[in-house]
Amino acid sequence: MIEKFIAIYVFIDDIMIEIGHKEPVNRNSSDSELIAVALIAAKYFHGNIDHAISFVKCTNLIPGMLSKSRFNRRIHSIFELIIDLFLNTADIIKRLNISSEYIIDSFPVATCENIRICRSKLIKGKQYRGYKPSMRKYFYGFTVQVITTVDGIPVEFAMLPGCYHDIDGMKNMFFNLPDESIVYGDSAYTDYYNEQVCSEAADINLMIARKSNTKLPHEPWQNFLISDSRKRIETTFSQISSMLPKRIHAVTVNGFLMKVILFIFVFTIDEKFL
């Protein structure tokens, strides 16, 4: 775990230097150290910051690490920086992805159990009630739309209220992908007009699984590629979900979303670079 922390810290610090990040020189703990601790918390402690802080202190990795309250204030103040670091990491992955093939899918992240919806303090409203047909699961929280490489490495994501359908989620994605990329998806993303727009405007080929009553069927080889790609992204979601605690503890919505991002981010770094 110590070696993993050092590797994550060096990786984050190198990107910070590359993007020209500046911060006050009189700080006891740098932003790179804080982000590395947050990522270690997501990787090994189910997002528990207390345990991660104790780990870096008792191992003398960062003896002067901030207290939990000061850590939380600092990490919330660099929320946008964390997203920027993920996007820079994603750009590196896309440059390394010679095949230019990607997969789009979504997974639910609940803020509480369904039976406790009426007592939820973090979020309120019917827009957070969702249903995931492939899992046959009702949930209360957010839907995370993710684009991954064919190896299952996330390169883009969007988090929307649970009521959003997959096709609505796809329309909220930037699709910042190389020209002539191919994006595989299941039939929930069926939208012929959107496929045409992506092809003509962004030179991105959306290869979406067809429903049984479709008027634009795929060739058998296309159906095979779509079906085969689905297995890898489902494995990715399973691996990310295994890091999540039974309930993500957060006081604010931004705090909740940041923890989900940290889980995705540390999975991406660990799978591709470490």
mmCIF file of C-alpha atoms in Angstrom:
data_model
loop_
_atom_site.group_PDB
_atom_site.id
_atom_site.type_symbol
_atom_site.label_atom_id
_atom_site.label_comp_id
_atom_site.label_asym_id
_atom_site.label_seq_id
_atom_site.Cartn_x
_atom_site.Cartn_y
_atom_site.Cartn_z
ATOM 1 C CA MET A 1 0.000 0.000 0.000
ATOM 2 C CA ILE A 2 2.911 2.357 0.734
ATOM 3 C CA GLU A 3 4.362 1.783 -2.741
ATOM 4 C CA LYS A 4 0.924 2.361 -4.290
ATOM 5 C CA PHE A 5 0.522 5.669 -2.425
ATOM 6 C CA ILE A 6 3.945 6.871 -3.581
ATOM 7 C CA ALA A 7 3.156 5.896 -7.184
ATOM 8 C CA ILE A 8 -0.190 7.728 -7.099
ATOM 9 C CA TYR A 9 1.414 10.814 -5.540
ATOM 10 C CA VAL A 10 4.182 10.940 -8.164
ATOM 11 C CA PHE A 11 1.646 10.461 -10.977
ATOM 12 C CA ILE A 12 -0.601 13.285 -9.699
ATOM 13 C CA ASP A 13 2.340 15.606 -8.997
ATOM 14 C CA ASP A 14 3.735 15.106 -12.511
ATOM 15 C CA ILE A 15 0.405 16.079 -14.069
ATOM 16 C CA MET A 16 0.159 19.110 -11.756
ATOM 17 C CA ILE A 17 3.587 20.260 -12.936
ATOM 18 C CA GLU A 18 2.612 19.630 -16.565
ATOM 19 C CA ILE A 19 -0.535 21.785 -16.340
ATOM 20 C CA GLY A 20 1.369 24.528 -14.498
ATOM 21 C CA HIS A 21 -0.537 24.334 -11.218
ATOM 22 C CA LYS A 22 0.621 26.941 -8.676
ATOM 23 C CA GLU A 23 -0.080 27.128 -4.940
ATOM 24 C CA PRO A 24 1.269 29.028 -1.890
ATOM 25 C CA VAL A 25 4.781 27.910 -0.910
ATOM 26 C CA ASN A 26 4.089 28.179 2.843
ATOM 27 C CA ARG A 27 1.641 25.259 2.927
ATOM 28 C CA ASN A 28 2.488 22.246 5.064
ATOM 29 C CA SER A 29 0.601 19.898 2.717
ATOM 30 C CA SER A 30 0.496 20.344 -1.048
ATOM 31 C CA ASP A 31 -2.554 19.804 -3.245
ATOM 32 C CA SER A 32 -0.817 16.757 -4.753
ATOM 33 C CA GLU A 33 -0.523 15.179 -1.307
ATOM 34 C CA LEU A 34 -4.172 15.872 -0.473
ATOM 35 C CA ILE A 35 -5.429 14.389 -3.733
ATOM 36 C CA ALA A 36 -3.182 11.335 -3.305
ATOM 37 C CA VAL A 37 -4.601 10.778 0.197
ATOM 38 C CA ALA A 38 -8.169 11.141 -1.131
ATOM 39 C CA LEU A 39 -7.440 8.597 -3.880
ATOM 40 C CA ILE A 40 -5.900 6.150 -1.407
ATOM 41 C CA ALA A 41 -9.017 6.559 0.749
ATOM 42 C CA ALA A 42 -11.150 5.582 -2.257
ATOM 43 C CA LYS A 43 -8.888 2.672 -3.226
ATOM 44 C CA TYR A 44 -8.317 0.993 0.137
ATOM 45 C CA PHE A 45 -10.658 2.520 2.729
ATOM 46 C CA HIS A 46 -14.021 2.751 0.881
ATOM 47 C CA GLY A 47 -13.665 6.538 0.810
ATOM 48 C CA ASN A 48 -13.021 6.914 4.566
ATOM 49 C CA ILE A 49 -10.779 9.987 4.837
ATOM 50 C CA ASP A 50 -10.126 9.444 8.557
ATOM 51 C CA HIS A 51 -8.499 6.077 7.911
ATOM 52 C CA ALA A 52 -6.432 7.410 4.999
ATOM 53 C CA ILE A 53 -5.120 10.326 7.080
ATOM 54 C CA SER A 54 -4.199 7.959 9.905
ATOM 55 C CA PHE A 55 -2.403 5.718 7.392
ATOM 56 C CA VAL A 56 -0.144 8.460 5.966
ATOM 57 C CA LYS A 57 0.618 9.770 9.457
ATOM 58 C CA CYS A 58 1.502 6.452 11.101
ATOM 59 C CA THR A 59 3.672 5.394 8.138
ATOM 60 C CA ASN A 60 5.436 8.805 8.135
ATOM 61 C CA LEU A 61 4.569 9.288 4.483
ATOM 62 C CA ILE A 62 3.118 12.698 5.363
ATOM 63 C CA PRO A 63 3.762 13.284 9.097
ATOM 64 C CA GLY A 64 2.302 16.800 8.981
ATOM 65 C CA MET A 65 -0.945 15.847 7.255
ATOM 66 C CA LEU A 66 -3.884 18.143 8.004
ATOM 67 C CA SER A 67 -6.652 17.289 10.442
ATOM 68 C CA LYS A 68 -9.852 15.857 8.982
ATOM 69 C CA SER A 69 -11.759 19.167 9.129
ATOM 70 C CA ARG A 70 -8.961 21.155 7.447
ATOM 71 C CA PHE A 71 -8.460 18.353 4.920
ATOM 72 C CA ASN A 72 -12.147 18.438 3.959
ATOM 73 C CA ARG A 73 -12.103 22.209 3.504
ATOM 74 C CA ARG A 74 -9.023 22.048 1.304
ATOM 75 C CA ILE A 75 -10.166 19.080 -0.790
ATOM 76 C CA HIS A 76 -13.553 20.723 -1.452
ATOM 77 C CA SER A 77 -11.801 23.909 -2.569
ATOM 78 C CA ILE A 78 -9.919 21.970 -5.290
ATOM 79 C CA PHE A 79 -12.916 19.994 -6.582
ATOM 80 C CA GLU A 80 -12.541 21.491 -10.071
ATOM 81 C CA LEU A 81 -8.810 20.733 -10.040
ATOM 82 C CA ILE A 82 -9.561 17.037 -9.413
ATOM 83 C CA ILE A 83 -11.888 16.989 -12.431
ATOM 84 C CA ASP A 84 -9.223 18.763 -14.505
ATOM 85 C CA LEU A 85 -6.651 16.142 -13.485
ATOM 86 C CA PHE A 86 -9.007 13.355 -14.558
ATOM 87 C CA LEU A 87 -9.575 15.017 -17.939
ATOM 88 C CA ASN A 88 -5.823 15.384 -18.480
ATOM 89 C CA THR A 89 -5.349 11.729 -17.553
ATOM 90 C CA ALA A 90 -8.149 10.789 -19.962
ATOM 91 C CA ASP A 91 -6.426 12.713 -22.774
ATOM 92 C CA ILE A 92 -3.283 10.635 -22.234
ATOM 93 C CA ILE A 93 -5.313 7.411 -22.351
ATOM 94 C CA LYS A 94 -7.084 8.462 -25.551
ATOM 95 C CA ARG A 95 -3.755 9.196 -27.239
ATOM 96 C CA LEU A 96 -2.564 5.720 -26.260
ATOM 97 C CA ASN A 97 -5.780 4.059 -27.489
ATOM 98 C CA ILE A 98 -4.706 3.171 -31.022
ATOM 99 C CA SER A 99 -7.931 1.295 -31.851
ATOM 100 C CA SER A 100 -10.112 4.401 -31.235
ATOM 101 C CA GLU A 101 -12.902 2.116 -29.997
ATOM 102 C CA TYR A 102 -14.952 3.038 -26.932
ATOM 103 C CA ILE A 103 -17.958 1.835 -24.944
ATOM 104 C CA ILE A 104 -20.744 3.853 -23.329
ATOM 105 C CA ASP A 105 -22.927 2.645 -20.479
ATOM 106 C CA SER A 106 -24.208 3.737 -17.082
ATOM 107 C CA PHE A 107 -24.450 2.508 -13.516
ATOM 108 C CA PRO A 108 -26.515 3.759 -10.561
ATOM 109 C CA VAL A 109 -25.106 5.216 -7.345
ATOM 110 C CA ALA A 110 -27.679 5.424 -4.556
ATOM 111 C CA THR A 111 -27.488 8.007 -1.779
ATOM 112 C CA CYS A 112 -29.620 5.887 0.544
ATOM 113 C CA GLU A 113 -31.739 2.742 0.651
ATOM 114 C CA ASN A 114 -35.178 2.978 -0.967
ATOM 115 C CA ILE A 115 -36.929 2.510 2.360
ATOM 116 C CA ARG A 116 -35.179 5.649 3.695
ATOM 117 C CA ILE A 117 -36.037 7.976 0.798
ATOM 118 C CA CYS A 118 -38.534 10.006 2.822
ATOM 119 C CA ARG A 119 -35.822 10.731 5.418
ATOM 120 C CA SER A 120 -33.080 11.625 2.943
ATOM 121 C CA LYS A 121 -31.380 14.911 3.845
ATOM 122 C CA LEU A 122 -28.696 14.974 1.169
ATOM 123 C CA ILE A 123 -31.058 15.144 -1.815
ATOM 124 C CA LYS A 124 -34.813 15.508 -2.185
ATOM 125 C CA GLY A 125 -37.139 15.255 -5.167
ATOM 126 C CA LYS A 126 -38.683 12.775 -7.586
ATOM 127 C CA GLN A 127 -35.959 13.479 -10.144
ATOM 128 C CA TYR A 128 -33.580 11.304 -8.125
ATOM 129 C CA ARG A 129 -35.801 8.215 -8.331
ATOM 130 C CA GLY A 130 -34.390 5.909 -10.964
ATOM 131 C CA TYR A 131 -34.630 2.422 -12.389
ATOM 132 C CA LYS A 132 -31.870 0.371 -14.015
ATOM 133 C CA PRO A 133 -33.557 -2.229 -16.292
ATOM 134 C CA SER A 134 -30.460 -4.398 -16.814
ATOM 135 C CA MET A 135 -30.090 -4.756 -13.031
ATOM 136 C CA ARG A 136 -33.855 -4.779 -12.378
ATOM 137 C CA LYS A 137 -33.140 -2.298 -9.637
ATOM 138 C CA TYR A 138 -34.899 0.809 -8.320
ATOM 139 C CA PHE A 139 -32.643 3.347 -6.644
ATOM 140 C CA TYR A 140 -32.592 6.875 -5.245
ATOM 141 C CA GLY A 141 -29.580 8.899 -6.267
ATOM 142 C CA PHE A 142 -27.555 9.488 -9.417
ATOM 143 C CA THR A 143 -26.920 7.786 -12.736
ATOM 144 C CA VAL A 144 -23.274 7.827 -13.789
ATOM 145 C CA GLN A 145 -22.800 7.793 -17.559
ATOM 146 C CA VAL A 146 -19.336 6.540 -18.489
ATOM 147 C CA ILE A 147 -17.353 6.228 -21.707
ATOM 148 C CA THR A 148 -14.489 3.730 -21.496
ATOM 149 C CA THR A 149 -11.915 2.278 -23.841
ATOM 150 C CA VAL A 150 -12.527 -1.279 -25.035
ATOM 151 C CA ASP A 151 -10.220 -2.323 -22.188
ATOM 152 C CA GLY A 152 -12.671 -0.801 -19.715
ATOM 153 C CA ILE A 153 -10.652 2.313 -18.758
ATOM 154 C CA PRO A 154 -12.911 5.367 -18.122
ATOM 155 C CA VAL A 155 -12.122 8.455 -20.215
ATOM 156 C CA GLU A 156 -15.292 10.496 -19.742
ATOM 157 C CA PHE A 157 -18.246 10.568 -17.369
ATOM 158 C CA ALA A 158 -21.337 12.563 -16.447
ATOM 159 C CA MET A 159 -23.464 12.325 -13.308
ATOM 160 C CA LEU A 160 -27.177 13.026 -13.599
ATOM 161 C CA PRO A 161 -30.257 12.594 -11.378
ATOM 162 C CA GLY A 162 -31.528 9.019 -11.346
ATOM 163 C CA CYS A 163 -34.655 9.727 -13.404
ATOM 164 C CA TYR A 164 -32.610 10.487 -16.533
ATOM 165 C CA HIS A 165 -32.835 7.814 -19.212
ATOM 166 C CA ASP A 166 -29.628 6.580 -20.840
ATOM 167 C CA ILE A 167 -30.397 8.406 -24.074
ATOM 168 C CA ASP A 168 -30.770 11.680 -22.125
ATOM 169 C CA GLY A 169 -27.517 10.944 -20.347
ATOM 170 C CA MET A 170 -25.731 10.399 -23.650
ATOM 171 C CA LYS A 171 -26.883 13.817 -24.842
ATOM 172 C CA ASN A 172 -25.157 15.341 -21.805
ATOM 173 C CA MET A 173 -21.804 13.787 -22.720
ATOM 174 C CA PHE A 174 -19.187 15.886 -24.533
ATOM 175 C CA PHE A 175 -17.876 12.983 -26.646
ATOM 176 C CA ASN A 176 -14.420 14.550 -26.622
ATOM 177 C CA LEU A 177 -12.981 11.656 -28.615
ATOM 178 C CA PRO A 178 -10.577 11.413 -31.569
ATOM 179 C CA ASP A 179 -12.026 11.657 -35.075
ATOM 180 C CA GLU A 180 -13.332 8.407 -36.578
ATOM 181 C CA SER A 181 -13.834 6.868 -33.141
ATOM 182 C CA ILE A 182 -16.349 4.046 -32.731
ATOM 183 C CA VAL A 183 -18.582 4.029 -29.642
ATOM 184 C CA TYR A 184 -20.451 0.829 -28.743
ATOM 185 C CA GLY A 185 -23.624 0.962 -26.663
ATOM 186 C CA ASP A 186 -26.686 -1.098 -25.793
ATOM 187 C CA SER A 187 -30.182 -0.548 -27.183
ATOM 188 C CA ALA A 188 -31.049 1.942 -24.416
ATOM 189 C CA TYR A 189 -29.029 4.517 -26.389
ATOM 190 C CA THR A 190 -31.054 4.085 -29.586
ATOM 191 C CA ASP A 191 -31.546 7.456 -31.266
ATOM 192 C CA TYR A 192 -31.123 7.433 -35.035
ATOM 193 C CA TYR A 193 -31.001 11.229 -35.293
ATOM 194 C CA ASN A 194 -28.276 11.468 -32.655
ATOM 195 C CA GLU A 195 -26.252 8.795 -34.457
ATOM 196 C CA GLN A 196 -26.483 10.815 -37.668
ATOM 197 C CA VAL A 197 -25.475 14.069 -35.963
ATOM 198 C CA CYS A 198 -22.450 12.473 -34.277
ATOM 199 C CA SER A 199 -21.360 10.934 -37.556
ATOM 200 C CA GLU A 200 -21.678 14.128 -39.601
ATOM 201 C CA ALA A 201 -20.671 16.782 -37.059
ATOM 202 C CA ALA A 202 -18.103 15.008 -34.889
ATOM 203 C CA ASP A 203 -17.007 12.131 -37.168
ATOM 204 C CA ILE A 204 -17.886 9.650 -34.390
ATOM 205 C CA ASN A 205 -19.590 6.380 -35.289
ATOM 206 C CA LEU A 206 -22.169 5.358 -32.663
ATOM 207 C CA MET A 207 -22.615 1.602 -33.015
ATOM 208 C CA ILE A 208 -25.701 1.050 -30.859
ATOM 209 C CA ALA A 209 -27.361 -2.340 -30.371
ATOM 210 C CA ARG A 210 -30.640 -2.596 -32.250
ATOM 211 C CA LYS A 211 -33.999 -3.590 -30.819
ATOM 212 C CA SER A 212 -35.867 -6.536 -32.324
ATOM 213 C CA ASN A 213 -38.302 -4.264 -34.204
ATOM 214 C CA THR A 214 -35.639 -1.944 -35.640
ATOM 215 C CA LYS A 215 -35.844 -0.656 -39.198
ATOM 216 C CA LEU A 216 -32.070 -0.219 -39.402
ATOM 217 C CA PRO A 217 -30.584 -3.589 -38.393
ATOM 218 C CA HIS A 218 -26.850 -4.175 -38.035
ATOM 219 C CA GLU A 219 -24.786 -6.783 -39.816
ATOM 220 C CA PRO A 220 -24.065 -9.958 -37.763
ATOM 221 C CA TRP A 221 -20.409 -8.952 -37.249
ATOM 222 C CA GLN A 222 -21.519 -5.595 -35.847
ATOM 223 C CA ASN A 223 -23.879 -7.298 -33.408
ATOM 224 C CA PHE A 224 -21.002 -9.513 -32.248
ATOM 225 C CA LEU A 225 -18.690 -6.539 -31.605
ATOM 226 C CA ILE A 226 -21.379 -4.706 -29.639
ATOM 227 C CA SER A 227 -22.219 -7.776 -27.562
ATOM 228 C CA ASP A 228 -18.566 -8.565 -26.861
ATOM 229 C CA SER A 229 -17.752 -5.005 -25.771
ATOM 230 C CA ARG A 230 -20.585 -5.037 -23.243
ATOM 231 C CA LYS A 231 -18.846 -7.683 -21.127
ATOM 232 C CA ARG A 232 -15.791 -5.514 -20.434
ATOM 233 C CA ILE A 233 -17.620 -2.390 -19.295
ATOM 234 C CA GLU A 234 -19.822 -4.469 -16.999
ATOM 235 C CA THR A 235 -16.629 -5.808 -15.410
ATOM 236 C CA THR A 236 -15.397 -2.229 -14.983
ATOM 237 C CA PHE A 237 -18.590 -1.198 -13.200
ATOM 238 C CA SER A 238 -18.350 -4.265 -10.995
ATOM 239 C CA GLN A 239 -14.769 -3.368 -10.022
ATOM 240 C CA ILE A 240 -15.665 0.257 -9.264
ATOM 241 C CA SER A 241 -18.746 -0.793 -7.281
ATOM 242 C CA SER A 242 -16.620 -3.163 -5.187
ATOM 243 C CA MET A 243 -14.694 -0.143 -3.875
ATOM 244 C CA LEU A 244 -17.862 1.728 -2.891
ATOM 245 C CA PRO A 245 -19.057 1.479 0.705
ATOM 246 C CA LYS A 246 -22.583 0.328 1.445
ATOM 247 C CA ARG A 247 -23.450 3.990 1.905
ATOM 248 C CA ILE A 248 -21.277 6.905 0.759
ATOM 249 C CA HIS A 249 -21.039 9.329 3.659
ATOM 250 C CA ALA A 250 -21.334 12.959 2.555
ATOM 251 C CA VAL A 251 -22.799 16.142 4.028
ATOM 252 C CA THR A 252 -23.256 17.999 0.722
ATOM 253 C CA VAL A 253 -24.185 16.961 -2.811
ATOM 254 C CA ASN A 254 -20.817 18.191 -4.108
ATOM 255 C CA GLY A 255 -19.084 16.106 -1.454
ATOM 256 C CA PHE A 256 -21.021 13.026 -2.579
ATOM 257 C CA LEU A 257 -20.246 13.618 -6.258
ATOM 258 C CA MET A 258 -16.576 14.242 -5.498
ATOM 259 C CA LYS A 259 -16.286 10.896 -3.727
ATOM 260 C CA VAL A 260 -17.821 9.109 -6.724
ATOM 261 C CA ILE A 261 -15.342 10.898 -9.009
ATOM 262 C CA LEU A 262 -12.454 9.831 -6.774
ATOM 263 C CA PHE A 263 -13.543 6.182 -7.052
ATOM 264 C CA ILE A 264 -13.619 6.439 -10.855
ATOM 265 C CA PHE A 265 -10.334 8.374 -10.958
ATOM 266 C CA VAL A 266 -8.337 5.981 -8.771
ATOM 267 C CA PHE A 267 -9.677 2.994 -10.726
ATOM 268 C CA THR A 268 -8.532 4.644 -13.970
ATOM 269 C CA ILE A 269 -5.025 5.359 -12.662
ATOM 270 C CA ASP A 270 -4.616 1.947 -11.062
ATOM 271 C CA GLU A 271 -5.770 -0.024 -14.109
ATOM 272 C CA LYS A 272 -3.850 1.934 -16.739
ATOM 273 C CA PHE A 273 -0.669 3.263 -15.151
ATOM 274 C CA LEU A 274 0.189 1.405 -11.937
#
